[in-house]
Amino acid sequence: MNAIEVSHISKSYGKKVTTPLPRREGQGGESVLALSNVSFSVNKGEVFGLIGPDGAGKTSLFRILCTLLLPDAGTATVDGFDVVNQMMEIRKRVGYMPGRFSLYQDLTVEENLEFFATLFGTTVDEGYDAIKVIYQQIEQFKDRKAGALSGGMKQKLALSCALVHQPSVLFLDEPTTGVDPVSRKEFWEMLSMLKERGITIVASTPYLDEVRQCERVAFLSEGRVMGIDKPEIILEQFKDIFNPPGIEKNVQYSSHSEAAEPSAMFNVQSENVIEVEHLVKAFGTFRAVDDISFSVNRGEIFGFLGANGAGKTTAMHMLTGLNQPTSGTGKVAGFDIRTEHEQIKKHIGYMSQRFSLYEDLTVAENIRLFGGIYGMKDDEIARKTDSLLKQLKFEEHKNDLVGSLPLGWKQKLAFSVSIFHEPAIVFLDEPTGGVDPATRRQFWELIYEAASRGITVFVTTHYMDEAEYCDRISIMVDGKISAIGTPEELKQRFDKPDMDGVFTYLARQATRE
């Protein structure tokens, strides 16, 4: 008997209409065909991947198999139990990590674990052997609130909570999105240990190195299964989606360029738009940022890398005027980060890890709103809105609610809005987390186009192929900058074939938690 059997499952949300609209899973509204006649099976003890672009139907399928959502048609069984008629039996036997962090931020590590054990009618003591190898890695922090954990530690806690009742099937919906490469490798090493114990694992992921660790994968697109086979066969068969051709930065910004010059917006004569000397940010005795110095040129794409907890976000908060340094000096767009942080906010763009637009406003309303916030005039907003919609090919969707857009569309819109006012520099904090490879490539084309206009791009990312696209890269370890240079310089310096090798080598030298 297979661990999972899915036969002709279909799922729609809302009313059907004749015009195509962006799909969205799990929300009401007009036409959403999430799944259409989906069939596959998963062997007991298999590591099975569900892969596909944003909006393919993966999350809807996870929710159906975990009995959180009812199908419109078709049947499915998990461990031999029907997802509709025997859902309580299934819930005893499955663990589930949803795409978004599922734990309680204000509870401690230990309190979260105890809570999830209670939900399943067990105790931490009874389930400890099932989670021992994983939980022992974070047990020393059992009194720390979950919201204060690094990305890698959060994933270990979430996995421990999903396993505390000793399930036979584990469902993981993009479990490592937003987690640094080293922590991702550790996470999949843990999954290998679970497989050795006979646990069946079904996982979705946008990371190709993780796809390759599955025994088989099902490729979903627009709610349909397009193929099921070994990873290398599916990735080759659909290489246009999973391995699009690389992009090259053909246009290098020049101070004599005829393109729009954001430099007119800030009071600096130097070609450097960021200058930092001996910057420190301490929380009590803990130095999150520990004496960093660097500069960033105008029109440069500067990658700011580091493992979760290395200090990247803290440093970025100081540079964007959201936090004040403990010591050291810095200028952004010519303004002092200590005394002119309000001026800095007016002359930069910012896109956070968490989607920053208003989901209950339309595409056009969001653009107009942020144009007004940036102090742009109405006629300029109107003119540039039409141009932006055309550039993004959003003309037919300008009146769609942003909440209805696929994740990749949202990210491209958020970036475009962040540079709508032609800032001197735009800060991008993991802008493509969870986005499929083809959409990420489109996103980086937008970044290159912005850089060609003289906009400096300061970007953090956990995708090491994206690191290769940057002009220069710095890598933080334990609050310090351990290395800085072009991708080629860093690969040569550390004798590694790619940036993943460089990052892994440096990040594993970290000593602090």
XYZ file of C-alpha atoms in Angstrom:
513
model
C 0.000 0.000 0.000
C 1.306 3.472 -0.916
C 1.635 6.118 1.785
C -0.358 8.609 -0.314
C -2.838 8.079 -3.157
C -4.263 11.068 -5.025
C -6.858 10.368 -7.716
C -8.414 13.035 -9.969
C -8.467 15.750 -7.293
C -9.901 19.136 -8.330
C -10.407 22.306 -6.325
C -11.807 25.731 -7.236
C -12.461 28.852 -5.202
C -15.272 31.327 -5.850
C -17.241 31.808 -9.042
C -16.030 30.939 -12.502
C -15.636 33.751 -15.045
C -14.699 33.768 -18.705
C -11.720 36.155 -18.518
C -8.436 34.871 -17.078
C -7.339 36.438 -13.824
C -4.292 35.904 -11.632
C -4.812 32.770 -9.573
C -4.722 32.776 -5.813
C -4.943 29.851 -3.490
C -7.260 29.723 -0.542
C -8.964 33.082 -1.018
C -12.442 34.036 -2.040
C -13.248 36.187 -5.027
C -13.925 35.476 -8.638
C -12.289 32.711 -10.672
C -9.695 30.493 -9.035
C -9.021 27.025 -10.382
C -6.453 25.748 -7.912
C -6.280 22.066 -8.889
C -7.538 20.222 -11.968
C -7.716 16.415 -12.147
C -4.526 15.829 -10.146
C -3.383 12.230 -9.681
C -0.191 10.692 -8.255
C 1.018 8.319 -5.554
C 3.837 8.406 -3.024
C 5.635 5.293 -1.780
C 6.089 4.623 1.904
C 9.373 6.069 3.151
C 9.862 8.133 -0.028
C 11.062 11.729 -0.222
C 8.668 13.165 -2.805
C 8.803 16.714 -4.166
C 5.942 18.946 -5.294
C 7.428 21.664 -7.478
C 6.139 24.346 -9.805
C 5.802 28.096 -10.316
C 3.918 30.438 -7.996
C 0.177 29.753 -8.009
C 0.580 26.206 -9.362
C -1.677 24.697 -6.694
C 0.912 23.196 -4.359
C -0.402 24.761 -1.154
C -4.001 23.788 -1.947
C -2.852 20.202 -2.436
C -0.956 20.209 0.872
C -4.036 21.508 2.674
C -6.256 18.830 1.138
C -3.848 16.041 2.111
C -3.600 17.431 5.648
C -7.448 17.568 5.846
C -7.495 21.357 6.184
C -9.386 21.779 2.908
C -12.002 19.655 1.137
C -11.611 18.785 -2.542
C -14.409 19.535 -5.000
C -13.878 16.254 -6.837
C -11.684 13.182 -6.696
C -10.325 11.138 -3.806
C -7.161 11.015 -1.744
C -5.848 8.777 1.013
C -2.994 9.239 3.471
C -1.726 6.107 5.223
C -4.807 4.345 3.863
C -7.304 6.805 5.360
C -9.648 8.973 3.284
C -9.047 12.745 3.517
C -12.789 13.475 3.664
C -14.315 10.668 5.710
C -11.432 9.783 8.021
C -9.739 13.113 8.625
C -9.277 12.600 12.375
C -7.289 9.422 11.754
C -5.091 11.268 9.255
C -4.427 14.151 11.631
C -2.983 11.718 14.162
C -0.553 10.419 11.559
C 0.742 13.499 9.737
C 3.061 16.384 10.550
C 2.705 19.645 8.647
C 4.962 22.678 8.232
C 3.087 25.350 6.240
C 4.837 27.914 4.062
C 4.621 30.662 6.640
C 6.247 30.314 10.061
C 3.613 28.362 11.978
C 4.749 28.753 15.556
C 3.780 31.275 18.223
C 6.285 34.128 18.234
C 5.542 35.196 21.825
C 5.922 31.702 23.305
C 9.309 30.269 24.172
C 10.881 27.344 22.385
C 9.823 24.998 25.173
C 6.296 26.444 25.390
C 5.753 25.991 21.640
C 6.849 22.372 21.810
C 4.638 21.636 24.826
C 1.674 23.316 23.134
C 1.967 21.204 19.976
C 2.417 18.030 22.006
C -0.791 18.828 23.893
C -2.675 19.414 20.633
C -1.909 15.846 19.606
C -2.728 14.356 23.002
C 0.847 13.522 23.902
C 3.717 15.004 25.914
C 7.204 16.160 25.081
C 8.610 13.334 27.210
C 6.648 10.713 25.257
C 7.753 12.134 21.897
C 11.275 13.168 22.859
C 13.048 10.248 21.202
C 11.395 11.158 17.890
C 12.788 14.706 17.977
C 15.918 14.263 20.088
C 18.523 14.616 17.323
C 16.883 17.809 16.006
C 15.656 19.397 19.235
C 18.969 18.997 21.060
C 20.470 21.521 18.629
C 18.202 24.269 20.025
C 17.343 22.941 23.476
C 19.894 25.216 25.157
C 17.677 28.114 23.983
C 14.445 26.608 25.321
C 13.612 29.780 27.282
C 14.047 32.100 24.266
C 10.917 33.344 22.497
C 10.386 31.815 19.061
C 10.243 35.260 17.452
C 13.824 35.931 18.582
C 15.287 32.847 16.895
C 17.330 32.905 13.707
C 15.770 31.472 10.556
C 17.594 28.166 10.871
C 16.657 27.754 14.538
C 13.010 28.545 13.776
C 12.935 25.775 11.190
C 14.415 23.280 13.639
C 11.798 24.226 16.206
C 8.964 24.034 13.659
C 10.182 20.613 12.540
C 10.393 19.423 16.150
C 6.808 20.575 16.748
C 5.645 18.766 13.589
C 7.338 15.543 14.737
C 6.600 15.517 18.467
C 3.560 13.215 18.015
C 5.640 10.780 15.917
C 3.834 11.056 12.562
C 4.308 8.569 9.739
C 3.947 11.197 6.981
C 5.523 14.671 6.988
C 4.270 17.487 4.731
C 6.632 20.435 4.209
C 5.407 23.448 2.217
C 8.568 25.391 1.263
C 10.115 24.826 4.717
C 13.430 26.587 4.024
C 12.278 29.771 2.273
C 14.222 32.705 3.727
C 16.799 30.426 5.353
C 20.497 30.777 4.551
C 22.264 28.101 2.453
C 24.120 26.488 5.359
C 20.969 26.154 7.469
C 19.150 24.741 4.437
C 21.800 22.053 4.032
C 21.485 21.175 7.729
C 17.699 20.986 7.402
C 17.886 18.483 4.550
C 20.442 16.439 6.467
C 17.800 16.165 9.188
C 15.235 15.047 6.607
C 17.637 12.294 5.511
C 17.691 11.029 9.100
C 13.880 11.030 9.171
C 13.766 9.024 5.946
C 16.050 6.419 7.521
C 13.378 6.028 10.214
C 10.798 5.233 7.526
C 8.923 8.541 7.608
C 7.366 9.519 4.277
C 8.222 13.107 3.312
C 6.394 15.307 0.798
C 8.076 18.687 0.294
C 7.757 21.695 -1.980
C 10.727 23.972 -2.569
C 11.908 26.677 -4.989
C 15.572 25.675 -4.461
C 16.941 23.423 -7.198
C 19.563 21.832 -4.933
C 16.713 20.712 -2.660
C 14.642 19.465 -5.599
C 17.549 17.198 -6.521
C 17.489 15.604 -3.061
C 14.001 14.196 -3.673
C 13.652 10.661 -5.054
C 10.821 11.708 -7.365
C 9.048 14.995 -8.055
C 5.702 16.020 -9.477
C 5.733 19.232 -11.511
C 2.511 21.255 -11.148
C 1.555 24.167 -13.363
C -1.799 25.976 -13.383
C -3.274 23.295 -11.136
C -2.282 20.347 -13.357
C 0.393 17.673 -13.065
C 2.669 18.191 -16.054
C 5.096 15.394 -15.236
C 6.270 12.958 -12.539
C 9.757 11.481 -12.588
C 13.232 11.668 -11.084
C 14.377 15.257 -10.412
C 17.041 15.378 -13.101
C 14.530 14.276 -15.760
C 11.850 16.809 -14.751
C 14.373 19.662 -14.429
C 15.693 18.929 -17.908
C 12.239 18.449 -19.428
C 11.065 21.813 -18.073
C 14.386 23.658 -18.069
C 12.844 26.876 -19.406
C 11.010 27.186 -16.084
C 13.526 25.741 -13.630
C 16.793 26.664 -15.292
C 16.231 29.780 -17.407
C 19.295 31.217 -19.161
C 21.454 33.526 -17.081
C 21.340 37.259 -17.534
C 24.171 39.645 -18.199
C 24.494 43.232 -17.147
C 24.918 44.784 -20.582
C 24.578 48.432 -19.560
C 26.990 49.846 -17.009
C 25.896 53.115 -15.437
C 28.030 56.145 -16.167
C 27.887 59.561 -14.572
C 27.536 60.884 -18.117
C 24.562 58.664 -18.934
C 21.582 60.309 -20.554
C 19.251 58.212 -18.428
C 17.486 59.663 -15.420
C 20.034 60.653 -12.791
C 18.891 59.928 -9.244
C 22.072 61.680 -8.099
C 20.244 64.976 -8.480
C 18.130 63.971 -5.515
C 20.931 63.827 -2.961
C 23.603 66.139 -1.648
C 26.816 64.259 -2.402
C 29.654 64.973 -4.787
C 31.328 61.586 -4.331
C 30.506 58.583 -6.511
C 29.902 56.643 -3.279
C 26.266 56.546 -2.182
C 27.075 54.574 0.975
C 30.097 55.204 3.186
C 30.401 53.331 6.482
C 33.255 53.485 8.996
C 33.547 51.285 12.105
C 29.773 50.871 12.481
C 28.598 49.101 15.635
C 25.141 48.209 16.914
C 25.004 46.667 20.372
C 22.070 45.298 22.347
C 23.391 45.229 25.884
C 26.675 43.338 25.686
C 25.753 41.659 22.388
C 27.172 43.289 19.249
C 24.786 42.431 16.423
C 26.931 44.563 14.098
C 30.549 44.590 15.189
C 32.791 47.276 13.617
C 32.043 47.119 9.892
C 33.444 49.470 7.223
C 32.660 49.562 3.501
C 31.499 51.802 0.656
C 29.080 51.328 -2.248
C 29.378 53.083 -5.616
C 26.615 54.885 -7.467
C 24.810 52.536 -9.892
C 26.382 49.456 -8.304
C 24.542 46.234 -7.481
C 25.943 45.428 -4.060
C 25.190 42.047 -2.475
C 25.044 42.032 1.322
C 25.208 38.366 2.336
C 25.392 36.417 5.555
C 23.796 33.552 7.435
C 20.664 34.116 9.502
C 21.726 36.028 12.623
C 24.942 37.374 11.075
C 23.779 41.004 11.473
C 22.632 41.870 7.931
C 19.150 43.111 8.795
C 20.430 45.119 11.777
C 22.997 46.820 9.539
C 20.378 47.527 6.906
C 18.068 49.081 9.518
C 20.824 51.545 10.440
C 21.503 52.417 6.812
C 17.816 53.051 6.107
C 17.254 55.258 9.136
C 15.146 52.709 11.016
C 17.669 52.287 13.822
C 20.521 54.264 15.317
C 24.104 52.986 15.583
C 25.817 52.505 18.918
C 29.062 53.877 17.479
C 30.779 54.525 14.181
C 29.809 56.764 11.277
C 27.963 56.378 8.028
C 26.437 58.309 5.150
C 23.681 57.205 2.777
C 22.917 59.375 -0.265
C 25.096 62.017 1.366
C 23.094 62.126 4.617
C 24.455 61.223 8.046
C 22.822 58.067 9.438
C 23.025 59.487 12.967
C 21.568 62.948 12.495
C 19.750 62.943 9.151
C 17.852 59.667 9.164
C 14.585 61.369 8.186
C 16.289 62.779 5.077
C 17.628 59.337 4.266
C 14.114 57.873 4.314
C 12.999 60.427 1.704
C 15.810 59.608 -0.712
C 15.856 55.833 -0.705
C 13.615 52.974 -1.763
C 13.056 49.964 0.476
C 11.545 46.528 -0.059
C 11.377 44.262 2.965
C 11.347 40.461 3.206
C 7.659 40.658 4.015
C 5.490 41.922 1.221
C 5.098 45.678 1.779
C 2.160 46.746 -0.418
C -1.509 46.935 0.595
C -3.259 43.737 -0.428
C -6.768 45.183 -0.164
C -5.953 47.975 -2.648
C -5.723 47.523 -6.402
C -2.478 47.575 -8.355
C -3.128 51.130 -9.578
C -4.217 52.344 -6.134
C -0.998 51.059 -4.559
C 1.107 52.838 -7.171
C -0.769 56.130 -6.678
C -0.605 55.832 -2.894
C 3.154 55.344 -2.764
C 3.713 58.012 -5.402
C 1.910 60.438 -3.082
C 3.902 59.259 -0.068
C 7.104 59.956 -2.017
C 5.895 63.511 -2.666
C 5.382 63.149 -6.410
C 2.922 65.408 -8.262
C -0.382 64.020 -9.539
C 0.409 64.457 -13.233
C 3.795 62.781 -12.799
C 2.185 59.907 -10.902
C -0.403 59.424 -13.656
C 2.200 59.479 -16.417
C 4.617 57.129 -14.682
C 1.806 54.772 -13.613
C 0.830 54.154 -17.229
C 4.464 53.571 -18.132
C 5.014 51.162 -15.214
C 1.879 49.129 -15.952
C 3.011 48.745 -19.538
C 6.539 47.763 -18.514
C 5.227 45.077 -16.129
C 2.505 43.984 -18.596
C -0.064 44.707 -15.892
C -2.355 46.949 -17.988
C -5.231 44.454 -17.902
C -4.775 43.902 -14.172
C -4.456 47.490 -12.906
C -7.827 47.196 -11.129
C -7.127 43.784 -9.573
C -6.603 43.635 -5.831
C -2.926 43.127 -5.032
C -3.917 40.286 -2.691
C -5.133 38.333 -5.730
C -1.777 38.379 -7.518
C 0.675 35.440 -7.573
C 3.713 35.944 -5.342
C 6.068 36.621 -8.244
C 3.795 39.363 -9.584
C 3.589 40.921 -6.123
C 7.354 40.991 -5.766
C 7.898 42.628 -9.148
C 5.253 45.229 -8.336
C 6.716 45.913 -4.876
C 10.175 46.481 -6.347
C 8.839 48.756 -9.080
C 6.928 50.821 -6.528
C 10.027 51.067 -4.304
C 11.912 52.861 -7.121
C 8.889 54.735 -8.538
C 10.323 58.052 -7.297
C 13.803 57.367 -8.775
C 15.678 57.178 -5.448
C 19.457 57.311 -5.190
C 19.513 53.812 -3.735
C 17.062 50.967 -3.165
C 17.443 48.464 -0.329
C 16.113 44.968 -1.069
C 15.890 42.584 1.889
C 15.610 39.048 0.444
C 13.228 40.213 -2.291
C 12.842 36.880 -4.105
C 12.311 34.479 -1.204
C 10.034 31.630 -2.252
C 9.815 32.788 -5.886
C 10.308 30.317 -8.742
C 13.498 30.536 -10.896
C 11.860 31.987 -14.017
C 10.190 34.765 -12.013
C 13.423 35.462 -10.139
C 15.170 35.938 -13.467
C 12.503 38.475 -14.509
C 12.966 40.244 -11.172
C 16.704 40.562 -11.758
C 16.100 42.004 -15.189
C 14.213 44.798 -13.389
C 17.176 45.245 -11.023
C 19.612 45.516 -13.933
C 17.386 48.036 -15.678
C 17.250 50.166 -12.498
C 21.035 49.993 -12.100
C 21.471 51.106 -15.718
C 19.590 54.290 -14.781
C 22.046 54.990 -11.968
C 19.971 53.614 -9.093
C 22.220 51.816 -6.624
C 20.869 48.419 -5.565
C 21.751 47.113 -2.108
C 20.412 43.560 -1.888
C 20.422 40.660 0.556
C 19.652 37.179 -0.755
C 19.950 33.523 0.184
C 20.060 32.428 -3.458
C 23.718 32.040 -4.353
C 23.016 32.155 -8.084
C 21.731 35.690 -7.465
C 24.967 36.538 -5.679
C 26.724 35.884 -8.994
C 24.648 38.704 -10.554
C 26.030 41.350 -8.166
C 28.902 43.706 -9.044
C 30.416 43.232 -5.599
C 29.545 41.192 -2.527
C 30.219 41.423 1.179
C 29.710 38.418 3.453
C 28.998 38.955 7.156
C 29.900 36.413 9.817
C 29.252 37.016 13.526
C 28.510 40.711 12.983
C 31.695 41.390 11.002
C 32.415 41.591 7.274
C 34.558 38.519 6.592
C 35.056 39.121 2.882
C 34.252 41.708 0.242
C 34.893 41.756 -3.513
C 33.496 40.768 -6.884
C 32.102 37.220 -7.227
C 35.126 36.204 -9.305
C 37.573 37.682 -6.798
C 35.942 35.831 -3.900
C 35.829 32.508 -5.745
C 39.532 32.830 -6.581
C 40.498 34.003 -3.087
C 38.843 31.042 -1.362
C 39.459 28.550 -4.193
C 35.785 27.653 -4.586
C 33.909 26.874 -7.825
C 30.900 29.054 -7.047
C 29.455 31.521 -4.539
C 27.636 28.745 -2.713
C 31.024 27.239 -1.889
C 32.402 30.607 -0.757
C 29.377 31.349 1.405
C 29.309 27.894 2.992
C 33.029 28.020 3.777
C 32.776 31.405 5.522
C 29.428 30.871 7.250
C 30.614 27.658 8.867
C 33.315 29.648 10.639
C 30.642 31.385 12.729
C 30.990 30.858 16.468
C 28.063 32.755 17.944
C 24.446 31.576 18.090
